[in-house]
């Protein structure tokens, strides 16, 4: 009888642990920022790593537009692919816990959009279509920047 009670206690304890972890995973580590956005709390290296990824995204977006303007669809595909889901593997696992779930969704969606740009550039070779896709993908950049900041925790 005693061991039965103990197992229930363990089950309850485990459920609480799971609940706490899923909660943390969903909301991430954010604090309100004085500019009205949400500040994601990171280590210095994590912040630097993400900002480098961001600059690569900007550089690639420009390079895609340059390639479209010279009708170089092979280049469009290569550059867009390097901003797609394949690049996600470089993101360290520790970050996943800190980034809120909506932000992760927006990030993944942006990567998927770059993969679509790559596939369509190879398939359709239609500059009007690629430009439209870039414009739509960049709405994600705008939306995320309007909502979030990256700060070094404790600063
Ligand atoms: C999921 C969210 C998210 C998406 C999507 C996103 N960014 Fe960012 N980006 C951020 C955050 C957060 C910062 C830091 C802003 C701050 O702290 O003020 C940032 C910063 C940047 C910076 C500044 C880098 C530096 O060195 O300071 C650039 C450039 C940038 N983003 C470009 C882009 C471009 C281009 C896209 C779209 C192709 C994009 N970002 C999409 C979240 C995002």
PDB file of N, CA and C and ligand atoms in Angstrom, residues 35 37-38 40 47-48 50-59 61 83 99 102-108 110-111 114 134 137-145 147-151, ligand 1:
ATOM      1  N   UNK A  35      11.395  49.423 -24.805  1.00  0.00           N
ATOM      2  CA  UNK A  35      10.903  49.953 -26.078  1.00  0.00           C
ATOM      3  C   UNK A  35       9.613  49.261 -26.517  1.00  0.00           C
ATOM      4  N   UNK A  37       9.037  46.075 -26.855  1.00  0.00           N
ATOM      5  CA  UNK A  37       9.189  44.732 -27.414  1.00  0.00           C
ATOM      6  C   UNK A  37       9.485  43.728 -26.306  1.00  0.00           C
ATOM      7  N   UNK A  38       9.692  42.469 -26.686  1.00  0.00           N
ATOM      8  CA  UNK A  38      10.080  41.454 -25.717  1.00  0.00           C
ATOM      9  C   UNK A  38      11.567  41.178 -25.892  1.00  0.00           C
ATOM     10  N   UNK A  40      14.598  38.799 -25.495  1.00  0.00           N
ATOM     11  CA  UNK A  40      14.995  37.402 -25.298  1.00  0.00           C
ATOM     12  C   UNK A  40      16.345  37.402 -24.590  1.00  0.00           C
ATOM     13  N   UNK A  47      23.903  35.497 -28.403  1.00  0.00           N
ATOM     14  CA  UNK A  47      23.421  36.720 -29.056  1.00  0.00           C
ATOM     15  C   UNK A  47      24.279  37.028 -30.288  1.00  0.00           C
ATOM     16  N   UNK A  48      25.606  36.958 -30.102  1.00  0.00           N
ATOM     17  CA  UNK A  48      26.501  37.227 -31.237  1.00  0.00           C
ATOM     18  C   UNK A  48      26.248  36.251 -32.377  1.00  0.00           C
ATOM     19  N   UNK A  50      23.433  34.642 -33.125  1.00  0.00           N
ATOM     20  CA  UNK A  50      22.161  34.939 -33.799  1.00  0.00           C
ATOM     21  C   UNK A  50      22.273  36.201 -34.651  1.00  0.00           C
ATOM     22  N   UNK A  51      22.975  37.212 -34.136  1.00  0.00           N
ATOM     23  CA  UNK A  51      23.114  38.453 -34.919  1.00  0.00           C
ATOM     24  C   UNK A  51      23.918  38.200 -36.194  1.00  0.00           C
ATOM     25  N   UNK A  52      24.899  37.287 -36.107  1.00  0.00           N
ATOM     26  CA  UNK A  52      25.674  36.935 -37.310  1.00  0.00           C
ATOM     27  C   UNK A  52      24.748  36.258 -38.334  1.00  0.00           C
ATOM     28  N   UNK A  53      23.873  35.349 -37.827  1.00  0.00           N
ATOM     29  CA  UNK A  53      22.888  34.700 -38.714  1.00  0.00           C
ATOM     30  C   UNK A  53      22.009  35.747 -39.395  1.00  0.00           C
ATOM     31  N   UNK A  54      21.643  36.769 -38.618  1.00  0.00           N
ATOM     32  CA  UNK A  54      20.775  37.833 -39.138  1.00  0.00           C
ATOM     33  C   UNK A  54      21.467  38.591 -40.266  1.00  0.00           C
ATOM     34  N   UNK A  55      22.735  38.909 -40.031  1.00  0.00           N
ATOM     35  CA  UNK A  55      23.463  39.664 -41.067  1.00  0.00           C
ATOM     36  C   UNK A  55      23.608  38.818 -42.322  1.00  0.00           C
ATOM     37  N   UNK A  56      23.759  37.501 -42.133  1.00  0.00           N
ATOM     38  CA  UNK A  56      23.826  36.608 -43.294  1.00  0.00           C
ATOM     39  C   UNK A  56      22.496  36.631 -44.046  1.00  0.00           C
ATOM     40  N   UNK A  57      21.383  36.646 -43.304  1.00  0.00           N
ATOM     41  CA  UNK A  57      20.051  36.707 -43.925  1.00  0.00           C
ATOM     42  C   UNK A  57      19.904  37.973 -44.767  1.00  0.00           C
ATOM     43  N   UNK A  58      20.370  39.099 -44.203  1.00  0.00           N
ATOM     44  CA  UNK A  58      20.259  40.370 -44.927  1.00  0.00           C
ATOM     45  C   UNK A  58      21.116  40.330 -46.197  1.00  0.00           C
ATOM     46  N   UNK A  59      22.356  39.843 -46.014  1.00  0.00           N
ATOM     47  CA  UNK A  59      23.297  39.746 -47.132  1.00  0.00           C
ATOM     48  C   UNK A  59      22.710  38.851 -48.233  1.00  0.00           C
ATOM     49  N   UNK A  61      19.532  38.104 -48.756  1.00  0.00           N
ATOM     50  CA  UNK A  61      18.340  38.710 -49.379  1.00  0.00           C
ATOM     51  C   UNK A  61      18.780  39.678 -50.473  1.00  0.00           C
ATOM     52  N   UNK A  83      20.058  29.937 -46.913  1.00  0.00           N
ATOM     53  CA  UNK A  83      19.289  30.581 -45.846  1.00  0.00           C
ATOM     54  C   UNK A  83      18.113  29.703 -45.417  1.00  0.00           C
ATOM     55  N   UNK A  99      14.225  30.602 -26.659  1.00  0.00           N
ATOM     56  CA  UNK A  99      13.456  31.343 -27.660  1.00  0.00           C
ATOM     57  C   UNK A  99      11.975  30.961 -27.574  1.00  0.00           C
ATOM     58  N   UNK A 102       6.533  31.158 -30.484  1.00  0.00           N
ATOM     59  CA  UNK A 102       6.043  31.942 -31.639  1.00  0.00           C
ATOM     60  C   UNK A 102       7.229  32.452 -32.465  1.00  0.00           C
ATOM     61  N   UNK A 103       8.314  32.806 -31.760  1.00  0.00           N
ATOM     62  CA  UNK A 103       9.490  33.310 -32.447  1.00  0.00           C
ATOM     63  C   UNK A 103      10.151  32.195 -33.258  1.00  0.00           C
ATOM     64  N   UNK A 104      10.202  31.002 -32.643  1.00  0.00           N
ATOM     65  CA  UNK A 104      10.775  29.853 -33.356  1.00  0.00           C
ATOM     66  C   UNK A 104       9.966  29.591 -34.620  1.00  0.00           C
ATOM     67  N   UNK A 105       8.623  29.654 -34.486  1.00  0.00           N
ATOM     68  CA  UNK A 105       7.743  29.379 -35.635  1.00  0.00           C
ATOM     69  C   UNK A 105       8.031  30.372 -36.768  1.00  0.00           C
ATOM     70  N   UNK A 106       8.204  31.630 -36.395  1.00  0.00           N
ATOM     71  CA  UNK A 106       8.471  32.681 -37.387  1.00  0.00           C
ATOM     72  C   UNK A 106       9.835  32.445 -38.059  1.00  0.00           C
ATOM     73  N   UNK A 107      10.801  32.020 -37.270  1.00  0.00           N
ATOM     74  CA  UNK A 107      12.140  31.731 -37.797  1.00  0.00           C
ATOM     75  C   UNK A 107      12.115  30.554 -38.769  1.00  0.00           C
ATOM     76  N   UNK A 108      11.429  29.468 -38.360  1.00  0.00           N
ATOM     77  CA  UNK A 108      11.328  28.283 -39.235  1.00  0.00           C
ATOM     78  C   UNK A 108      10.581  28.638 -40.517  1.00  0.00           C
ATOM     79  N   UNK A 110      10.437  31.446 -42.005  1.00  0.00           N
ATOM     80  CA  UNK A 110      11.308  32.241 -42.877  1.00  0.00           C
ATOM     81  C   UNK A 110      12.264  31.307 -43.634  1.00  0.00           C
ATOM     82  N   UNK A 111      12.853  30.355 -42.907  1.00  0.00           N
ATOM     83  CA  UNK A 111      13.761  29.394 -43.554  1.00  0.00           C
ATOM     84  C   UNK A 111      13.026  28.597 -44.630  1.00  0.00           C
ATOM     85  N   UNK A 114      12.633  30.599 -47.752  1.00  0.00           N
ATOM     86  CA  UNK A 114      13.862  30.644 -48.558  1.00  0.00           C
ATOM     87  C   UNK A 114      14.030  29.340 -49.347  1.00  0.00           C
ATOM     88  N   UNK A 134      10.410  36.969 -52.242  1.00  0.00           N
ATOM     89  CA  UNK A 134      11.341  37.660 -51.338  1.00  0.00           C
ATOM     90  C   UNK A 134      10.582  38.702 -50.523  1.00  0.00           C
ATOM     91  N   UNK A 137       8.668  36.874 -47.880  1.00  0.00           N
ATOM     92  CA  UNK A 137       9.570  36.343 -46.846  1.00  0.00           C
ATOM     93  C   UNK A 137      10.027  37.470 -45.924  1.00  0.00           C
ATOM     94  N   UNK A 138      10.291  38.653 -46.514  1.00  0.00           N
ATOM     95  CA  UNK A 138      10.812  39.758 -45.707  1.00  0.00           C
ATOM     96  C   UNK A 138       9.762  40.365 -44.783  1.00  0.00           C
ATOM     97  N   UNK A 139       8.491  40.012 -45.005  1.00  0.00           N
ATOM     98  CA  UNK A 139       7.472  40.428 -44.025  1.00  0.00           C
ATOM     99  C   UNK A 139       7.737  39.757 -42.684  1.00  0.00           C
ATOM    100  N   UNK A 140       8.315  38.546 -42.729  1.00  0.00           N
ATOM    101  CA  UNK A 140       8.674  37.853 -41.482  1.00  0.00           C
ATOM    102  C   UNK A 140       9.787  38.592 -40.751  1.00  0.00           C
ATOM    103  N   UNK A 141      10.768  39.119 -41.508  1.00  0.00           N
ATOM    104  CA  UNK A 141      11.851  39.891 -40.874  1.00  0.00           C
ATOM    105  C   UNK A 141      11.215  41.070 -40.120  1.00  0.00           C
ATOM    106  N   UNK A 142      10.342  41.779 -40.822  1.00  0.00           N
ATOM    107  CA  UNK A 142       9.712  42.971 -40.246  1.00  0.00           C
ATOM    108  C   UNK A 142       8.904  42.601 -38.995  1.00  0.00           C
ATOM    109  N   UNK A 143       8.114  41.530 -39.107  1.00  0.00           N
ATOM    110  CA  UNK A 143       7.237  41.140 -37.996  1.00  0.00           C
ATOM    111  C   UNK A 143       8.051  40.753 -36.762  1.00  0.00           C
ATOM    112  N   UNK A 144       9.113  39.985 -36.969  1.00  0.00           N
ATOM    113  CA  UNK A 144       9.890  39.531 -35.819  1.00  0.00           C
ATOM    114  C   UNK A 144      10.625  40.701 -35.165  1.00  0.00           C
ATOM    115  N   UNK A 145      11.210  41.581 -35.979  1.00  0.00           N
ATOM    116  CA  UNK A 145      11.941  42.723 -35.414  1.00  0.00           C
ATOM    117  C   UNK A 145      11.019  43.671 -34.663  1.00  0.00           C
ATOM    118  N   UNK A 147       8.649  42.747 -32.790  1.00  0.00           N
ATOM    119  CA  UNK A 147       8.198  42.108 -31.554  1.00  0.00           C
ATOM    120  C   UNK A 147       9.324  41.789 -30.575  1.00  0.00           C
ATOM    121  N   UNK A 148      10.522  41.428 -31.093  1.00  0.00           N
ATOM    122  CA  UNK A 148      11.566  40.889 -30.211  1.00  0.00           C
ATOM    123  C   UNK A 148      12.890  41.648 -30.281  1.00  0.00           C
ATOM    124  N   UNK A 149      13.642  41.555 -29.174  1.00  0.00           N
ATOM    125  CA  UNK A 149      15.031  42.010 -29.112  1.00  0.00           C
ATOM    126  C   UNK A 149      15.879  40.853 -28.591  1.00  0.00           C
ATOM    127  N   UNK A 150      17.180  40.928 -28.834  1.00  0.00           N
ATOM    128  CA  UNK A 150      18.107  39.972 -28.218  1.00  0.00           C
ATOM    129  C   UNK A 150      18.947  40.737 -27.214  1.00  0.00           C
ATOM    130  N   UNK A 151      18.916  40.342 -25.944  1.00  0.00           N
ATOM    131  CA  UNK A 151      19.772  41.011 -24.972  1.00  0.00           C
ATOM    132  C   UNK A 151      20.627  39.986 -24.230  1.00  0.00           C
TER     133      UNK A 151
HETATM  134  C1  LIG B   1      12.251  35.033 -35.668  1.00  0.00           C
HETATM  135  C2  LIG B   1      12.640  36.396 -35.534  1.00  0.00           C
HETATM  136  C3  LIG B   1      13.446  37.068 -36.589  1.00  0.00           C
HETATM  137  C4  LIG B   1      13.345  36.925 -37.951  1.00  0.00           C
HETATM  138  C5  LIG B   1      12.353  36.067 -38.736  1.00  0.00           C
HETATM  139  C6  LIG B   1      14.329  37.782 -38.508  1.00  0.00           C
HETATM  140  N1  LIG B   1      15.026  38.428 -37.532  1.00  0.00           N
HETATM  141 FE1  LIG B   1      16.585  39.702 -37.813  1.00  0.00          FE
HETATM  142  N2  LIG B   1      16.738  39.991 -35.814  1.00  0.00           N
HETATM  143  C7  LIG B   1      15.881  39.447 -34.873  1.00  0.00           C
HETATM  144  C8  LIG B   1      16.189  40.001 -33.567  1.00  0.00           C
HETATM  145  C9  LIG B   1      15.461  39.676 -32.274  1.00  0.00           C
HETATM  146  C10 LIG B   1      17.248  40.894 -33.752  1.00  0.00           C
HETATM  147  C11 LIG B   1      17.918  41.774 -32.691  1.00  0.00           C
HETATM  148  C12 LIG B   1      17.165  43.075 -32.626  1.00  0.00           C
HETATM  149  C13 LIG B   1      17.509  43.871 -31.402  1.00  0.00           C
HETATM  150  O1  LIG B   1      18.027  43.311 -30.420  1.00  0.00           O
HETATM  151  O2  LIG B   1      17.204  45.076 -31.410  1.00  0.00           O
HETATM  152  C14 LIG B   1      17.577  40.870 -35.169  1.00  0.00           C
HETATM  153  C15 LIG B   1      18.587  41.620 -35.759  1.00  0.00           C
HETATM  154  C16 LIG B   1      18.827  41.667 -37.119  1.00  0.00           C
HETATM  155  C17 LIG B   1      19.887  42.447 -37.736  1.00  0.00           C
HETATM  156  C18 LIG B   1      20.937  43.262 -37.011  1.00  0.00           C
HETATM  157  C19 LIG B   1      22.191  42.407 -36.890  1.00  0.00           C
HETATM  158  C20 LIG B   1      23.292  43.020 -36.032  1.00  0.00           C
HETATM  159  O3  LIG B   1      24.447  42.646 -36.245  1.00  0.00           O
HETATM  160  O4  LIG B   1      22.993  43.856 -35.154  1.00  0.00           O
HETATM  161  C21 LIG B   1      19.757  42.277 -39.077  1.00  0.00           C
HETATM  162  C22 LIG B   1      20.636  42.885 -40.160  1.00  0.00           C
HETATM  163  C23 LIG B   1      18.624  41.390 -39.311  1.00  0.00           C
HETATM  164  N3  LIG B   1      18.087  41.035 -38.098  1.00  0.00           N
HETATM  165  C24 LIG B   1      18.191  40.991 -40.553  1.00  0.00           C
HETATM  166  C25 LIG B   1      17.120  40.129 -40.770  1.00  0.00           C
HETATM  167  C26 LIG B   1      16.593  39.792 -42.078  1.00  0.00           C
HETATM  168  C27 LIG B   1      17.093  40.319 -43.394  1.00  0.00           C
HETATM  169  C28 LIG B   1      15.572  38.911 -41.875  1.00  0.00           C
HETATM  170  C29 LIG B   1      14.670  38.250 -42.861  1.00  0.00           C
HETATM  171  C30 LIG B   1      15.214  37.620 -44.013  1.00  0.00           C
HETATM  172  C31 LIG B   1      15.460  38.723 -40.441  1.00  0.00           C
HETATM  173  N4  LIG B   1      16.404  39.480 -39.811  1.00  0.00           N
HETATM  174  C32 LIG B   1      14.530  37.900 -39.866  1.00  0.00           C
HETATM  175  C33 LIG B   1      14.908  38.512 -35.099  1.00  0.00           C
HETATM  176  C34 LIG B   1      14.500  38.048 -36.346  1.00  0.00           C
END
